[in-house]
Coordinates of N, CA, C and O in Angstrom, one line a residue:
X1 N -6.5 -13.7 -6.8 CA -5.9 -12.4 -7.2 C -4.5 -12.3 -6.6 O -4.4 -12.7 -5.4
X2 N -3.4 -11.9 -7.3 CA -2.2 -11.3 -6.9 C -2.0 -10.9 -5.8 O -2.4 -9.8 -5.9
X3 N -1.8 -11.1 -4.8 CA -1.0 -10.5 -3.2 C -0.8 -9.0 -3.5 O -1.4 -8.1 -2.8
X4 N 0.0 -8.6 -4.7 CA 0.1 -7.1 -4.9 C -0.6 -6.5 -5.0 O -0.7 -5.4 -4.4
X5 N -2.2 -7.2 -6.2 CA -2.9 -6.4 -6.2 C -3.8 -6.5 -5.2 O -4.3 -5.4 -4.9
X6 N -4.1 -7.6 -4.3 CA -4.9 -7.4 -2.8 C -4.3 -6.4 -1.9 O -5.0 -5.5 -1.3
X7 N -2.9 -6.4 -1.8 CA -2.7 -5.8 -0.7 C -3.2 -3.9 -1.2 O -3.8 -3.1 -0.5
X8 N -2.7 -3.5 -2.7 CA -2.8 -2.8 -2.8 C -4.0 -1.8 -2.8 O -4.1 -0.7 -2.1
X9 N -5.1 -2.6 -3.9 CA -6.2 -2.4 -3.6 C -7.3 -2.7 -2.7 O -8.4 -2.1 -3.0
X10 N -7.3 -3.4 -1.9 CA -7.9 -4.4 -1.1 C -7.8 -3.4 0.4 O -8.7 -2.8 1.0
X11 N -6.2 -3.3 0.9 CA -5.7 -2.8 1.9 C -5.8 -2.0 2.6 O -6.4 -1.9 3.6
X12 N -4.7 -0.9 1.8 CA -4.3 0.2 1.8 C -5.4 1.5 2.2 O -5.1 2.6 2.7
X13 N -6.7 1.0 1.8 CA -7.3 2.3 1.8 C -8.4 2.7 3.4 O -9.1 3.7 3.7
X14 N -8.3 1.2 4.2 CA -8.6 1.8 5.8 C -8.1 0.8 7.0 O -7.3 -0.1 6.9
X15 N -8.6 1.1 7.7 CA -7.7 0.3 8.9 C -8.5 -1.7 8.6 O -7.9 -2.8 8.7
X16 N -10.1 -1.7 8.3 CA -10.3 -2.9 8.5 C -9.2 -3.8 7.1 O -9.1 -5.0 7.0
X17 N -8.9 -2.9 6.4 CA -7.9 -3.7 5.4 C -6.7 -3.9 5.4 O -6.1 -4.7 4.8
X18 N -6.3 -2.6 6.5 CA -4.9 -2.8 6.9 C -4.8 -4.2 8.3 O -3.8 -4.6 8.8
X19 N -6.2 -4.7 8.7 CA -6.0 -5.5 9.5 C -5.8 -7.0 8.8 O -5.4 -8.0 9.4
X20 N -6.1 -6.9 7.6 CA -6.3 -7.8 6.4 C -4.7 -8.0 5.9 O -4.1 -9.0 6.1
X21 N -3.9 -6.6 5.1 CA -2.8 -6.7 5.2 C -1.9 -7.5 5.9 O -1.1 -8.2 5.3
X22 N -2.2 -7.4 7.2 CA -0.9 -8.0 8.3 C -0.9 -9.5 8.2 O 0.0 -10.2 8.5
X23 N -2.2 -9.9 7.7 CA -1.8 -11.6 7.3 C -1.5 -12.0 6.2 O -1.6 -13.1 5.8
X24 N -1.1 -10.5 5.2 CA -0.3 -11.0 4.2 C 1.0 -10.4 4.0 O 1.5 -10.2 2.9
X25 N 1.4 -10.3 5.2 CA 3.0 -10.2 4.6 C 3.7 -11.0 5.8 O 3.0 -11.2 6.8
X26 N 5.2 -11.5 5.5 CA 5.5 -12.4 5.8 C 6.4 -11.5 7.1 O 6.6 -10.3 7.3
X27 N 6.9 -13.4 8.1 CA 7.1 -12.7 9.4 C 8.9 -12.3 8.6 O 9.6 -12.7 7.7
X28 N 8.8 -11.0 9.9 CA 10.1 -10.3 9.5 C 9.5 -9.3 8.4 O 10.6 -8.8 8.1
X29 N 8.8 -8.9 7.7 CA 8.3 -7.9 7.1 C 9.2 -6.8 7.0 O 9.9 -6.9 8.0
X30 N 9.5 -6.1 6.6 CA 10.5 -5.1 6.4 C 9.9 -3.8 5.5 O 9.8 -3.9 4.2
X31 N 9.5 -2.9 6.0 CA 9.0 -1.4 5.1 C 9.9 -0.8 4.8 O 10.6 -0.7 5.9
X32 N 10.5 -0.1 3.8 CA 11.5 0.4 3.7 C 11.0 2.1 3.7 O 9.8 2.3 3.4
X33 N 11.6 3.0 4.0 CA 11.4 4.3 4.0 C 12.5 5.6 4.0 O 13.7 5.5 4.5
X34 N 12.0 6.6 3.3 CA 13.1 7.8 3.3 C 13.7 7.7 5.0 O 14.9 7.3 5.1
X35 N 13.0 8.0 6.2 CA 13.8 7.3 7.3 C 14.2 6.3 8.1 O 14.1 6.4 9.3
X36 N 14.7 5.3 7.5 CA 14.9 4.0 7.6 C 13.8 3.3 7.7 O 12.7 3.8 7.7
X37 N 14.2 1.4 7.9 CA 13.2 1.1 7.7 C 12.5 0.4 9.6 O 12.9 0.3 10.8
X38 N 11.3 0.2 8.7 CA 10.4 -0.4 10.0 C 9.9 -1.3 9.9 O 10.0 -1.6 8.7
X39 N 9.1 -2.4 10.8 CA 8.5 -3.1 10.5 C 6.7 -3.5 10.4 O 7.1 -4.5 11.1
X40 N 5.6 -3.7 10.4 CA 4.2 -3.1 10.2 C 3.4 -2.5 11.1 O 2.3 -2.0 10.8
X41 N 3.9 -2.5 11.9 CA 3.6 -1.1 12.8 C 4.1 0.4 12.5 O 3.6 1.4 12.7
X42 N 5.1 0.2 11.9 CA 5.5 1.6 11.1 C 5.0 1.6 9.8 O 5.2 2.6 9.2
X43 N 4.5 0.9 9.3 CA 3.7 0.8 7.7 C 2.3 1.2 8.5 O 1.9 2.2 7.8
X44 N 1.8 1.1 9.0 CA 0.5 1.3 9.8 C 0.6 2.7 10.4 O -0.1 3.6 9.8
X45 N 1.2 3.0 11.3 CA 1.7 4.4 11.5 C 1.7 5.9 10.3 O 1.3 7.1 10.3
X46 N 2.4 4.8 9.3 CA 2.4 5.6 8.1 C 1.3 5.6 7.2 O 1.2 6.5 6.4
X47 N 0.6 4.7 7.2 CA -0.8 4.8 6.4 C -1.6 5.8 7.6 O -2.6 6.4 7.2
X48 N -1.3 6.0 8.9 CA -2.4 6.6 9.6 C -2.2 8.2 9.2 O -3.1 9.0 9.3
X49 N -1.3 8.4 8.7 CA -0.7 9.8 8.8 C -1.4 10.4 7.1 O -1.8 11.5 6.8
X50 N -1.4 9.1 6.3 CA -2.0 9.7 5.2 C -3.7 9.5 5.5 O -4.3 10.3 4.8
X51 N -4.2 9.1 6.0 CA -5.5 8.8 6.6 C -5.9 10.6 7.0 O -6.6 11.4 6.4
X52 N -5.2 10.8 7.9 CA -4.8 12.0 8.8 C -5.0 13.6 7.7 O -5.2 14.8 8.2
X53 N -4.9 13.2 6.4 CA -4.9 14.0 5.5 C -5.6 13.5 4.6 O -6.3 14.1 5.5
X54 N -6.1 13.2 3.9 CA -6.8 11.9 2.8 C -8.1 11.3 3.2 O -7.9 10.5 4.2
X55 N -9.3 11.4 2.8 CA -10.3 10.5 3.5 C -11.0 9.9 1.7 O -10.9 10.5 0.6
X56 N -11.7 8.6 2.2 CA -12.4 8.2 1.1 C -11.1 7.6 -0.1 O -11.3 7.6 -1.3
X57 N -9.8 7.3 0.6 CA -9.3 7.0 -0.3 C -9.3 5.4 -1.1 O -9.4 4.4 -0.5
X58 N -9.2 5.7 -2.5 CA -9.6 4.5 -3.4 C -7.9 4.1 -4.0 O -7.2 5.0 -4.3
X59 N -7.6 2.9 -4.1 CA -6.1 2.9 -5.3 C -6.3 1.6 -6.6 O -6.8 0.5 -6.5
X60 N -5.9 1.9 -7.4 CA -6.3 1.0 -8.4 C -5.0 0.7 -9.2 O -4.3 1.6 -9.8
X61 N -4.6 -1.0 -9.2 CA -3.3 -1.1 -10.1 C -3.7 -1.0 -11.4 O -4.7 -1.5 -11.8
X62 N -2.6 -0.3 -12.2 CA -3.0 -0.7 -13.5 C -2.1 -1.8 -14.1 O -2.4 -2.4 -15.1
X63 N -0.9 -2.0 -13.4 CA -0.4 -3.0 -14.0 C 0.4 -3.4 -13.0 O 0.5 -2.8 -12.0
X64 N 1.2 -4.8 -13.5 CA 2.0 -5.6 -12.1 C 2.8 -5.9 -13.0 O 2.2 -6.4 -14.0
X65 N 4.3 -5.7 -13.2 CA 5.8 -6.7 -13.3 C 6.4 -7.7 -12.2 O 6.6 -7.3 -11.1
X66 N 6.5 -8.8 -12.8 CA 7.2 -9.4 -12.0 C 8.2 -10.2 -12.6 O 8.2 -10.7 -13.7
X67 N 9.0 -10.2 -11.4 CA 10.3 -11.2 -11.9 C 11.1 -12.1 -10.8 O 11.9 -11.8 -9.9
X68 N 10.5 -13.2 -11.1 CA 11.0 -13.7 -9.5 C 10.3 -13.5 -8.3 O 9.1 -13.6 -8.2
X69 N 11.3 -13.1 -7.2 CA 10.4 -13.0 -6.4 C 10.1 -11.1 -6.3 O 9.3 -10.5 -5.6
X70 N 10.7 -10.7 -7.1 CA 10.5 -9.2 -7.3 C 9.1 -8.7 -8.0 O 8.7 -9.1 -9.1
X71 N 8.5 -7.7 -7.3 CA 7.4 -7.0 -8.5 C 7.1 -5.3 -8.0 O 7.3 -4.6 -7.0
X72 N 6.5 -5.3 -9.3 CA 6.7 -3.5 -9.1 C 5.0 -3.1 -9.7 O 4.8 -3.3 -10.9
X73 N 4.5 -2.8 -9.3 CA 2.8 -2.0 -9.6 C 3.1 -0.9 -9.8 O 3.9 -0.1 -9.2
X74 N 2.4 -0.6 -11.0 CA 1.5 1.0 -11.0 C 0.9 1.3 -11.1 O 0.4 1.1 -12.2
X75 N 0.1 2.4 -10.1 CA -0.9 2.5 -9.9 C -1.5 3.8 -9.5 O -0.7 4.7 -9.1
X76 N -3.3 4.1 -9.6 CA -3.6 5.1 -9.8 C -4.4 5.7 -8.1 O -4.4 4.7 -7.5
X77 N -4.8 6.3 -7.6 CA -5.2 6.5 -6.3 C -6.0 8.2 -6.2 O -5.4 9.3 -6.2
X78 N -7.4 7.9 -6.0 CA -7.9 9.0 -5.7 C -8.4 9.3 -4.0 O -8.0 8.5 -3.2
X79 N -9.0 10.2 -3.6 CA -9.0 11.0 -2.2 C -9.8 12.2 -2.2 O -9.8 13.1 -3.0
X80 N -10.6 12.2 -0.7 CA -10.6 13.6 -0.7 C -10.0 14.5 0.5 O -9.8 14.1 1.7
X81 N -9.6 15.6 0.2 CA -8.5 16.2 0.9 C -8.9 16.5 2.1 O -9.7 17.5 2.0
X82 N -8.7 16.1 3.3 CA -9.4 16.6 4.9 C -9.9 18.2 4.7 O -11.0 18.6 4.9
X83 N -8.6 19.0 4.2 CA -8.2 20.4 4.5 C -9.1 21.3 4.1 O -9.4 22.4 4.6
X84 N -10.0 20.4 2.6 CA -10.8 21.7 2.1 C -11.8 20.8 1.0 O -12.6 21.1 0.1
X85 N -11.5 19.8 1.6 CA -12.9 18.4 0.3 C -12.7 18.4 -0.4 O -13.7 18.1 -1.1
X86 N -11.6 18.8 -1.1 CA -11.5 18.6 -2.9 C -10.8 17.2 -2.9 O -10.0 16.7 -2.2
X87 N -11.4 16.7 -4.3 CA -11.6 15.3 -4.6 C -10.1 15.5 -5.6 O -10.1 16.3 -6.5
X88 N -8.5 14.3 -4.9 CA -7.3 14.5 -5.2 C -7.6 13.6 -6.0 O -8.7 13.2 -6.1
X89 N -6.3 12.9 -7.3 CA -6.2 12.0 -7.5 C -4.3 11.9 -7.7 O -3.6 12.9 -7.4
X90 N -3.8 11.1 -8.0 CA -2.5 10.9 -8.3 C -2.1 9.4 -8.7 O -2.7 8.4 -8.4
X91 N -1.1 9.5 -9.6 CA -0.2 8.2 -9.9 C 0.8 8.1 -8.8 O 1.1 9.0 -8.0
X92 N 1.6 6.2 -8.8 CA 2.7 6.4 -7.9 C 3.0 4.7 -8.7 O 2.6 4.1 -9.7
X93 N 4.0 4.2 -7.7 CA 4.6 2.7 -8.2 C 5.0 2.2 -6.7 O 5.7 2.8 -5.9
X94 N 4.5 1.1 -6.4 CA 5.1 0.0 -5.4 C 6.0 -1.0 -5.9 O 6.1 -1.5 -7.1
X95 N 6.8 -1.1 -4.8 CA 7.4 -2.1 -5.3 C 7.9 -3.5 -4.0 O 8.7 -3.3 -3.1
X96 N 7.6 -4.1 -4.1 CA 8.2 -5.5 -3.6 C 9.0 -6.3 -3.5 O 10.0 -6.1 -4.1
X97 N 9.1 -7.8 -2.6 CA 9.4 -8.7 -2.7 C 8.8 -9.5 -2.0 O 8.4 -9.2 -0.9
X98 N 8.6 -10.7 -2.3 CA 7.4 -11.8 -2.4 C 8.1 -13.2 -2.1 O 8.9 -13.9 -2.7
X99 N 7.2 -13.3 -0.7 CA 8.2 -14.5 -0.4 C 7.4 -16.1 0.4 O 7.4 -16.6 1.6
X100 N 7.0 -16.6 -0.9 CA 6.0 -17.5 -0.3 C 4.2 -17.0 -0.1 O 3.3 -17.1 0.7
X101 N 4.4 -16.5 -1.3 CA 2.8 -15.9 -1.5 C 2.5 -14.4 -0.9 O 1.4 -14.0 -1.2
X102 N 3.4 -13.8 -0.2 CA 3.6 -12.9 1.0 C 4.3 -12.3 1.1 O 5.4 -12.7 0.8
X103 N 4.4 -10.3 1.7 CA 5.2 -9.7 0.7 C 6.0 -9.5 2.1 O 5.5 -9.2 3.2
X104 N 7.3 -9.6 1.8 CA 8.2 -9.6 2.7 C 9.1 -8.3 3.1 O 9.7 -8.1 4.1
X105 N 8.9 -7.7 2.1 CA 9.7 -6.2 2.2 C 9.1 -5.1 1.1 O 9.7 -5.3 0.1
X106 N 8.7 -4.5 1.0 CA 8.4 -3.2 0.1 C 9.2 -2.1 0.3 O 9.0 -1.1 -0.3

């Protein structure tokens, strides 16, 4: 399976996947963010915070571009809401770069 789509789906949705994560991205890892970037301790940080709000969450790619070492997913992701249990859903897009099987910056 694709790295994008492992990490995505695979990952993303609790800590024993985010422990899975960290041996797929490459050293020097780079997260990029509205306030600058970090490196996977702040990707971790930041998945705890949607954790923090979101439980039961699921994400599903529906599709992967790539070009080079560039690729961009999009994808679908459901949840249920801490605040009041209603079952969320939403679209979004990742995007990458892939560097030796291993994603090096998103």
């Amino acid at each position: 399976m694709d790295v994008v789509r492992t990490v995505v789906e695979e990952c993303w949705a609790d800590s024993k996947g985010l422990d899975r994560m960290e041996t797929l991205v490459a050293p020097g890892y780079v997260h990029h963010t509205p306030f600058g970037d970090t490196d996977f301790a702040g990707f971790r940080q930041g998945l705890a915070y949607v954790d923090s709000v979101f439980a039961e969450r699921t994400y599903r790619v529906e599709h992967v571009v790539r070009e080079g070492a560039l690729a961009a997913a999009y994808l679908g992701w459901t949840a249920t809401r801490r605040s009041d249990g209603e079952m969320v859903s939403g679209r979004g897009a990742y995007h990458c770069r892939i560097d030796d099987g291993r994603i090096a910056e998103d």
